[in-house]
Every structure is written in C-alpha cells, then in structure tokens.
Amino acid sequence: MPALPQRITHVLFYCIVVLLLTTCGCTSVEGKKTNHWAVIVSSSRFWFNYRHTSNALTMYHILRQHGIDDDHIILFLPDSFACSPTNLYPGSIVYESAEDAEDAQRKNLYGCSTQVDYAGDDVDVKRFLSVLQGRYDGSTPPTRRLRSDEDSNILIYVAGHGARSYFKFQDSEFVGSSDIAETFSLMHAQRLHKILFLADTCHAIALCESIEAPNVACLASSMAEEESYSQGTDYKMGVALSSEWMNEALFLLDGTDCASETAGTNIPEVVLSTGRANAERRSMLHLSWFDFNYHPLRARSGTKSTPAHRDAVNNPRALHEWKVSEFICGEKAEGAPIKVQDGLL
C-alpha cells in the first residue's frame, strides 16, 4: 500500500486528536458571569422631562463602566429624546450643559452600544411590575427578562415624577408604595439575595415606607415631605440635564476602579486636599451605601433636597454593611483552558 501524502497524514492526526478531546474527558468551562442585576427606569415622556432619561442613562453607563453587561441590565426609556426635532444635538442625550463643556467633548449617553429593552408605550406600570415579578408572555426574549435567582443582588433605579407614596408613569398612571412593597415580597419569595432600591424623584423615600420584605434597602434623593431638584440646565435646549442626586452620584463614581482601593480619577486632588469633612481617599466602590449616600463631597454644590434612606427590615445596619461594589461591579467572564486527561496521547 503506497504511503499517504504528508498533508493527509497531518489532517488525519488532527482529526484523531479532536475526536479524543471531545469524547474522552475534555471539558471547556465557561467563565462565570456576575450575578448582579439592574432594572433602570425613566418613567417620563415629553421634552421637558429630558433629565429623567438622562438620569437613567447615566446610571446605565455607570454600571456598564464597572463591568455589568447588557444581558444583566433591563432598561426602560419612554421617549426617544435623541431623535426629537427639538434636540440641538441629533442622536445624542447629554448630561453636561454647553456652559460646562465644549460641544465636541460632551459625552453622548445614547450611543450605538446602548441597549434599550422597553421603550415608548411598553414603559408602563404593568410591564415594570411584571419584569420584577418574573411574569412574561411567551414571546419575551431572554434579554428582556430579569433572570435572577437566590444568589442575585439586584439594583433598581427609578427616575421620574412622584408624590407622597406614588410614582408616575408617562403622566397617565402611577405605581403606589404598596404595589412596590408587594412586588418586593414576591421577589424575595422567588429569586433574590439582596435588593437595593434607588428612588430619584420628589418625596422619594415615601416609596419605601410599606416595604416588609427582608434584605431590601432603599436610598432616596429626597425626604418624604421634600421635593427633589434638577441641576445643570442647558439654556440652548431649554431643559435641565440631570437631578442633583444623580449628578452627585456620577461625580463620585465616574472613573472609579472596582479592583482599586484608591480614589477614582473623578475626584480632583484639590477637592480631596481641602479636608472637607474628612473626605475619603478610598474608592467610592469600597464604601458602604450609607457612606456613599451621605458622603461629604455630595454637598459640594449646595444641594437643595436631603438624601434619605431606609434599611432592611431584618437588618437595621444593612446600608452600613452593604458595599457599593456589591451592586455596581460586574465580573468579566474568563474562559477556562481546555483540560486534557492524562495518558490520552
């Protein structure tokens, strides 16, 4: 029998190796994804509510910047302000006014990488509560579902208009504090480890007053009897660009590093060197949520409303113990090397 050409021999050898690897103990382990989830809601349409969508997108980009992937973020945006004919910057949503930054340097929050899960008329009370409760119709794709489990830390951020004990959706309906409390109780019975509820609205902490589910803590932009205020007006467009609370949160978190114990690049040394109320040099991500919400640097511009909080019913020190990184920092998946069983070749 004539000898096989060398090239064919190499191909046969390669095929045998692949066959052995796939049938005799070879394993390829996928990198474990973080079990942190987020639901981010802007509930207001109409141009004059531009800041609510800007707030939601700012939170979205904070999470993406720190490693939470799109598949673990459910984003609700009721109106496409980026495409509005009133928008002087077509295709863009910004959080800095023209007075604070050059037009060319203003960060676009509504870039091509932004993945909106629910938009327009899909942003309503029923859809919001259904996502949290895990109730979907059969056509809902996995990327639009909150697929959390008993090991999940879930951050829920809402930005919009509110009054004492209710939160408005699209100026046509509202969700009450009792609805939110009942939903959190259902979630706790089904699939969660911890919930951090961030309410960025007027009378914000009142949304948390009925919560009885354990391991649910709240941070709010205002006290129950207070209004919540905007900041950063763009006079060319005639709208406010963000809320005070989100503007301060961005100031503290933008540029921080999940792996670092040092302060992020977002906090200038000149600010830290003033010694204002013993400003922390550690990364904001390694502080507790309580210290984050009442951080002395939050008052750098003289906020008008008072941040508030409500601890978990089963742990009155939850916000002192839970770290910012537990909800903000994701873990990038890393593929494991192929393991070949000894003695196969």
Short mmCIF file of C-alpha atoms in Angstrom, two decimals:
data_model
loop_
_atom_site.label_atom_id
_atom_site.label_comp_id
_atom_site.label_asym_id
_atom_site.label_seq_id
_atom_site.Cartn_x
_atom_site.Cartn_y
_atom_site.Cartn_z
CA MET A 1 0.00 0.00 0.00
CA PRO A 2 1.53 3.34 -1.02
CA ALA A 3 2.32 5.84 1.73
CA LEU A 4 -0.20 8.61 2.30
CA PRO A 5 0.91 12.12 1.39
CA GLN A 6 2.31 14.04 4.37
CA ARG A 7 -0.51 16.65 4.28
CA ILE A 8 -3.22 13.95 4.51
CA THR A 9 -1.34 12.34 7.41
CA HIS A 10 -1.34 15.63 9.31
CA VAL A 11 -5.08 16.09 8.71
CA LEU A 12 -5.87 12.58 9.94
CA PHE A 13 -3.73 13.09 13.05
CA TYR A 14 -5.53 16.38 13.80
CA CYS A 15 -8.95 14.73 13.42
CA ILE A 16 -7.97 11.90 15.78
CA VAL A 17 -6.80 14.41 18.42
CA VAL A 18 -10.06 16.39 18.15
CA LEU A 19 -12.11 13.19 18.43
CA LEU A 20 -10.24 12.13 21.56
CA LEU A 21 -10.63 15.55 23.17
CA THR A 22 -14.36 15.67 22.55
CA THR A 23 -15.12 12.14 23.73
CA CYS A 24 -12.64 11.32 26.48
CA GLY A 25 -12.87 13.73 29.35
CA CYS A 26 -12.14 17.10 27.74
CA THR A 27 -14.02 19.95 29.39
CA SER A 28 -14.33 23.60 28.44
CA VAL A 29 -15.70 25.60 31.33
CA GLU A 30 -17.33 28.92 30.55
CA GLY A 31 -16.33 31.84 32.71
CA LYS A 32 -18.87 32.54 35.41
CA LYS A 33 -20.84 35.71 34.82
CA THR A 34 -21.60 38.03 37.63
CA ASN A 35 -24.91 37.51 39.36
CA HIS A 36 -25.59 41.21 39.71
CA TRP A 37 -28.69 42.58 38.03
CA ALA A 38 -30.15 46.02 37.45
CA VAL A 39 -33.53 47.41 36.43
CA ILE A 40 -33.29 51.07 35.35
CA VAL A 41 -36.42 53.12 34.69
CA SER A 42 -37.12 56.55 33.28
CA SER A 43 -40.89 56.94 33.51
CA SER A 44 -41.49 60.33 31.83
CA ARG A 45 -42.07 61.27 28.24
CA PHE A 46 -42.21 64.84 26.83
CA TRP A 47 -39.21 67.06 26.11
CA PHE A 48 -39.28 68.99 29.39
CA ASN A 49 -38.62 65.69 31.22
CA TYR A 50 -35.32 65.20 29.36
CA ARG A 51 -33.44 64.94 32.69
CA HIS A 52 -35.24 61.74 33.72
CA THR A 53 -33.96 59.85 30.68
CA SER A 54 -30.52 61.41 31.14
CA ASN A 55 -30.52 60.21 34.77
CA ALA A 56 -31.46 56.66 33.75
CA LEU A 57 -28.81 56.55 31.03
CA THR A 58 -26.19 57.90 33.44
CA MET A 59 -26.92 55.03 35.83
CA TYR A 60 -26.81 52.63 32.88
CA HIS A 61 -23.35 53.84 31.87
CA ILE A 62 -22.05 53.74 35.45
CA LEU A 63 -22.98 50.05 35.58
CA ARG A 64 -21.56 49.29 32.13
CA GLN A 65 -18.35 51.12 33.01
CA HIS A 66 -17.91 48.86 36.03
CA GLY A 67 -18.46 45.55 34.29
CA ILE A 68 -22.21 44.84 34.39
CA ASP A 69 -23.07 43.51 30.93
CA ASP A 70 -26.17 44.41 28.92
CA ASP A 71 -27.74 41.00 29.48
CA HIS A 72 -27.92 41.85 33.20
CA ILE A 73 -29.48 45.30 32.78
CA ILE A 74 -33.15 45.88 31.98
CA LEU A 75 -33.53 49.45 30.67
CA PHE A 76 -36.86 51.30 30.36
CA LEU A 77 -36.92 54.54 28.29
CA PRO A 78 -40.35 56.01 27.43
CA ASP A 79 -39.33 58.62 24.88
CA SER A 80 -36.63 58.94 22.22
CA PHE A 81 -35.32 62.40 23.06
CA ALA A 82 -32.24 61.71 20.95
CA CYS A 83 -34.44 61.78 17.84
CA SER A 84 -36.60 64.74 18.86
CA PRO A 85 -36.64 67.65 16.37
CA THR A 86 -36.21 69.92 19.41
CA ASN A 87 -32.84 68.34 20.19
CA LEU A 88 -29.97 70.60 19.11
CA TYR A 89 -27.65 67.57 19.22
CA PRO A 90 -29.37 64.96 16.99
CA GLY A 91 -28.82 61.38 18.04
CA SER A 92 -27.44 62.42 21.43
CA ILE A 93 -28.51 62.67 25.05
CA VAL A 94 -26.08 64.53 27.29
CA TYR A 95 -25.71 65.33 30.98
CA GLU A 96 -23.34 68.32 30.73
CA SER A 97 -24.52 71.76 29.71
CA ALA A 98 -22.82 73.79 26.99
CA GLU A 99 -21.55 76.10 29.73
CA ASP A 100 -19.76 73.21 31.48
CA ALA A 101 -18.15 71.52 28.47
CA GLU A 102 -17.38 72.12 24.84
CA ASP A 103 -19.96 70.63 22.48
CA ALA A 104 -17.38 68.27 20.98
CA GLN A 105 -16.44 66.95 24.43
CA ARG A 106 -19.93 66.29 25.76
CA LYS A 107 -20.44 62.59 26.30
CA ASN A 108 -23.32 61.07 24.36
CA LEU A 109 -25.29 58.79 26.70
CA TYR A 110 -27.36 57.42 23.83
CA GLY A 111 -24.65 55.77 21.75
CA CYS A 112 -24.84 52.77 19.47
CA SER A 113 -23.93 50.44 22.33
CA THR A 114 -26.95 51.43 24.46
CA GLN A 115 -29.42 48.55 24.59
CA VAL A 116 -32.96 49.68 25.42
CA ASP A 117 -35.22 46.80 26.47
CA TYR A 118 -38.58 48.56 26.86
CA ALA A 119 -39.42 51.79 25.04
CA GLY A 120 -42.40 54.01 24.25
CA ASP A 121 -45.76 52.57 25.27
CA ASP A 122 -44.04 49.47 26.68
CA VAL A 123 -42.93 51.62 29.62
CA ASP A 124 -45.91 51.32 31.95
CA VAL A 125 -46.79 50.10 35.42
CA LYS A 126 -47.89 46.65 34.30
CA ARG A 127 -44.68 45.97 32.38
CA PHE A 128 -42.47 47.32 35.17
CA LEU A 129 -44.08 45.15 37.84
CA SER A 130 -44.21 42.13 35.52
CA VAL A 131 -40.47 42.31 34.90
CA LEU A 132 -39.76 42.43 38.63
CA GLN A 133 -42.21 39.62 39.37
CA GLY A 134 -40.95 37.42 36.53
CA ARG A 135 -44.25 37.36 34.62
CA TYR A 136 -43.83 37.42 30.84
CA ASP A 137 -45.65 36.30 27.74
CA GLY A 138 -44.11 33.55 25.66
CA SER A 139 -42.67 35.93 23.07
CA THR A 140 -40.48 37.87 25.55
CA PRO A 141 -36.82 37.15 24.70
CA PRO A 142 -34.38 36.20 27.48
CA THR A 143 -32.55 39.53 27.17
CA ARG A 144 -35.70 41.36 28.31
CA ARG A 145 -36.23 39.17 31.37
CA LEU A 146 -34.90 39.56 34.90
CA ARG A 147 -33.40 36.08 35.24
CA SER A 148 -32.28 36.46 38.83
CA ASP A 149 -32.03 33.71 41.45
CA GLU A 150 -31.50 33.29 45.17
CA ASP A 151 -27.87 34.47 44.83
CA SER A 152 -28.66 37.69 42.95
CA ASN A 153 -28.02 41.24 44.09
CA ILE A 154 -30.50 43.48 42.25
CA LEU A 155 -30.19 47.25 41.87
CA ILE A 156 -33.43 49.01 40.92
CA TYR A 157 -33.23 52.68 39.93
CA VAL A 158 -36.28 54.82 39.08
CA ALA A 159 -36.25 58.42 37.82
CA GLY A 160 -39.40 60.42 37.19
CA HIS A 161 -42.16 62.40 38.87
CA GLY A 162 -43.57 61.37 42.21
CA ALA A 163 -45.62 62.49 45.17
CA ARG A 164 -46.15 61.10 48.63
CA SER A 165 -46.21 57.28 48.24
CA TYR A 166 -46.61 57.02 44.47
CA PHE A 167 -44.52 57.23 41.30
CA LYS A 168 -45.92 58.38 37.95
CA PHE A 169 -45.57 56.63 34.61
CA GLN A 170 -45.92 58.75 31.46
CA ASP A 171 -48.28 61.24 33.17
CA SER A 172 -51.11 58.73 32.75
CA GLU A 173 -50.83 56.19 35.60
CA PHE A 174 -48.90 55.57 38.77
CA VAL A 175 -47.47 52.80 40.92
CA GLY A 176 -48.01 53.08 44.66
CA SER A 177 -45.64 52.31 47.52
CA SER A 178 -47.88 49.36 48.47
CA ASP A 179 -47.52 47.92 44.93
CA ILE A 180 -43.75 48.18 45.19
CA ALA A 181 -43.76 46.58 48.64
CA GLU A 182 -45.91 43.67 47.47
CA THR A 183 -43.69 43.12 44.44
CA PHE A 184 -40.54 43.02 46.57
CA SER A 185 -42.19 40.44 48.83
CA LEU A 186 -42.95 38.26 45.80
CA MET A 187 -39.39 38.67 44.54
CA HIS A 188 -37.93 37.69 47.90
CA ALA A 189 -40.02 34.53 47.95
CA GLN A 190 -38.81 33.60 44.47
CA ARG A 191 -35.39 34.81 43.45
CA LEU A 192 -33.15 37.31 45.15
CA HIS A 193 -30.39 37.72 47.67
CA LYS A 194 -30.47 41.50 48.15
CA ILE A 195 -32.34 44.42 46.60
CA LEU A 196 -31.10 48.00 46.62
CA PHE A 197 -33.90 50.35 45.57
CA LEU A 198 -32.77 53.81 44.42
CA ALA A 199 -35.60 56.35 44.13
CA ASP A 200 -34.70 59.59 42.35
CA THR A 201 -37.93 61.58 42.49
CA CYS A 202 -39.83 64.04 44.66
CA HIS A 203 -40.88 62.67 48.08
CA ALA A 204 -38.70 59.71 47.19
CA ILE A 205 -38.25 57.88 50.49
CA ALA A 206 -42.04 57.59 50.82
CA LEU A 207 -41.93 54.94 48.08
CA CYS A 208 -40.17 52.67 50.58
CA GLU A 209 -42.43 53.17 53.59
CA SER A 210 -44.51 49.99 53.08
CA ILE A 211 -41.68 47.55 52.34
CA GLU A 212 -41.71 44.49 54.59
CA ALA A 213 -39.62 42.03 52.57
CA PRO A 214 -36.24 41.19 54.15
CA ASN A 215 -32.94 42.13 52.51
CA VAL A 216 -34.44 45.14 50.73
CA ALA A 217 -32.87 48.54 51.44
CA CYS A 218 -33.62 51.96 49.97
CA LEU A 219 -31.71 55.11 49.13
CA ALA A 220 -33.68 58.17 48.09
CA SER A 221 -32.93 61.58 46.65
CA SER A 222 -35.35 63.37 49.00
CA MET A 223 -37.23 63.07 52.26
CA ALA A 224 -40.92 62.15 52.30
CA GLU A 225 -42.04 65.79 52.53
CA GLU A 226 -39.41 67.24 50.19
CA GLU A 227 -39.16 67.97 46.50
CA SER A 228 -36.22 66.63 44.50
CA TYR A 229 -34.38 69.14 42.33
CA SER A 230 -32.73 69.23 38.94
CA GLN A 231 -29.28 70.52 38.10
CA GLY A 232 -27.28 71.55 35.05
CA THR A 233 -29.68 73.49 32.82
CA ASP A 234 -28.80 73.74 29.13
CA TYR A 235 -30.20 77.12 28.12
CA LYS A 236 -29.77 76.39 24.42
CA MET A 237 -32.12 73.41 24.65
CA GLY A 238 -34.23 74.85 27.46
CA VAL A 239 -34.11 71.78 29.71
CA ALA A 240 -32.41 70.55 32.86
CA LEU A 241 -29.94 67.75 32.16
CA SER A 242 -29.87 65.78 35.42
CA SER A 243 -31.06 65.60 39.00
CA GLU A 244 -28.93 66.77 41.90
CA TRP A 245 -28.77 63.24 43.31
CA MET A 246 -27.59 61.63 40.06
CA ASN A 247 -25.17 64.45 39.35
CA GLU A 248 -23.54 63.85 42.73
CA ALA A 249 -23.55 60.06 42.23
CA LEU A 250 -21.79 60.45 38.88
CA PHE A 251 -19.25 62.81 40.44
CA LEU A 252 -18.36 60.13 43.00
CA LEU A 253 -18.47 57.02 40.80
CA ASP A 254 -17.29 58.02 37.34
CA GLY A 255 -13.77 56.72 36.72
CA THR A 256 -13.55 54.57 39.84
CA ASP A 257 -11.96 51.14 39.60
CA CYS A 258 -13.59 48.02 41.04
CA ALA A 259 -10.18 46.48 41.72
CA SER A 260 -8.63 49.54 43.36
CA GLU A 261 -8.75 50.75 46.95
CA THR A 262 -7.63 54.24 45.92
CA ALA A 263 -9.87 57.12 44.97
CA GLY A 264 -11.08 57.24 41.39
CA THR A 265 -9.82 59.80 38.91
CA ASN A 266 -13.15 61.60 39.08
CA ILE A 267 -12.33 63.23 42.45
CA PRO A 268 -9.76 66.01 41.96
CA GLU A 269 -6.86 66.12 44.40
CA VAL A 270 -7.64 69.76 45.12
CA VAL A 271 -11.04 68.70 46.44
CA LEU A 272 -9.63 65.85 48.48
CA SER A 273 -6.87 68.04 49.92
CA THR A 274 -9.33 70.53 51.40
CA GLY A 275 -10.08 68.07 54.19
CA ARG A 276 -13.78 68.82 53.85
CA ALA A 277 -15.44 66.57 56.44
CA ASN A 278 -12.63 64.00 56.19
CA ALA A 279 -13.21 63.13 52.54
CA GLU A 280 -12.36 59.50 51.82
CA ARG A 281 -9.39 58.58 49.64
CA ARG A 282 -10.65 55.05 49.15
CA SER A 283 -12.64 54.24 46.06
CA MET A 284 -16.32 55.02 46.46
CA LEU A 285 -16.99 51.44 45.38
CA HIS A 286 -15.49 50.12 48.60
CA LEU A 287 -17.57 52.34 50.86
CA SER A 288 -20.88 51.31 52.35
CA TRP A 289 -24.04 52.56 50.66
CA PHE A 290 -24.76 54.64 53.76
CA ASP A 291 -21.40 56.43 53.49
CA PHE A 292 -21.94 56.86 49.76
CA ASN A 293 -25.38 58.45 50.18
CA TYR A 294 -24.18 60.91 52.83
CA HIS A 295 -20.66 61.47 51.53
CA PRO A 296 -19.36 64.99 52.28
CA LEU A 297 -18.45 65.57 48.64
CA ARG A 298 -22.14 65.32 47.75
CA ALA A 299 -22.64 68.74 49.28
CA ARG A 300 -20.00 70.43 47.12
CA SER A 301 -22.61 72.43 45.19
CA GLY A 302 -25.12 73.03 47.97
CA THR A 303 -27.90 70.52 47.30
CA LYS A 304 -31.45 71.69 48.00
CA SER A 305 -33.01 68.35 48.93
CA THR A 306 -31.90 65.93 51.64
CA PRO A 307 -30.85 62.36 50.69
CA ALA A 308 -32.69 59.74 52.73
CA HIS A 309 -32.54 56.00 53.39
CA ARG A 310 -34.46 53.07 54.81
CA ASP A 311 -32.63 49.97 55.99
CA ALA A 312 -33.79 46.39 55.50
CA VAL A 313 -36.49 45.33 57.97
CA ASN A 314 -34.41 42.33 59.04
CA ASN A 315 -31.14 44.25 59.34
CA PRO A 316 -31.14 47.83 60.66
CA ARG A 317 -27.50 48.20 59.59
CA ALA A 318 -27.81 46.80 56.08
CA LEU A 319 -26.78 50.03 54.36
CA HIS A 320 -23.77 50.32 56.69
CA GLU A 321 -22.69 46.78 55.75
CA TRP A 322 -23.53 46.51 52.05
CA LYS A 323 -20.72 47.80 49.85
CA VAL A 324 -21.29 49.83 46.71
CA SER A 325 -19.26 47.27 44.74
CA GLU A 326 -21.76 44.50 45.63
CA PHE A 327 -24.25 46.07 43.21
CA ILE A 328 -22.12 48.17 40.84
CA CYS A 329 -19.19 45.92 39.94
CA GLY A 330 -19.56 43.06 37.50
CA GLU A 331 -17.15 40.26 36.76
CA LYS A 332 -15.84 39.78 33.26
CA ALA A 333 -16.18 36.22 32.06
CA GLU A 334 -12.88 34.45 31.57
CA GLY A 335 -12.71 31.25 29.55
CA ALA A 336 -11.02 28.36 31.32
CA PRO A 337 -8.27 26.46 29.48
CA ILE A 338 -9.11 23.10 27.95
CA LYS A 339 -8.19 20.26 30.28
CA VAL A 340 -6.86 17.13 28.61
CA GLN A 341 -6.99 13.85 30.52
CA ASP A 342 -3.52 12.41 31.09
CA GLY A 343 -2.47 9.45 29.01
CA LEU A 344 -4.72 10.07 26.01
CA LEU A 345 -1.86 10.62 23.57
#
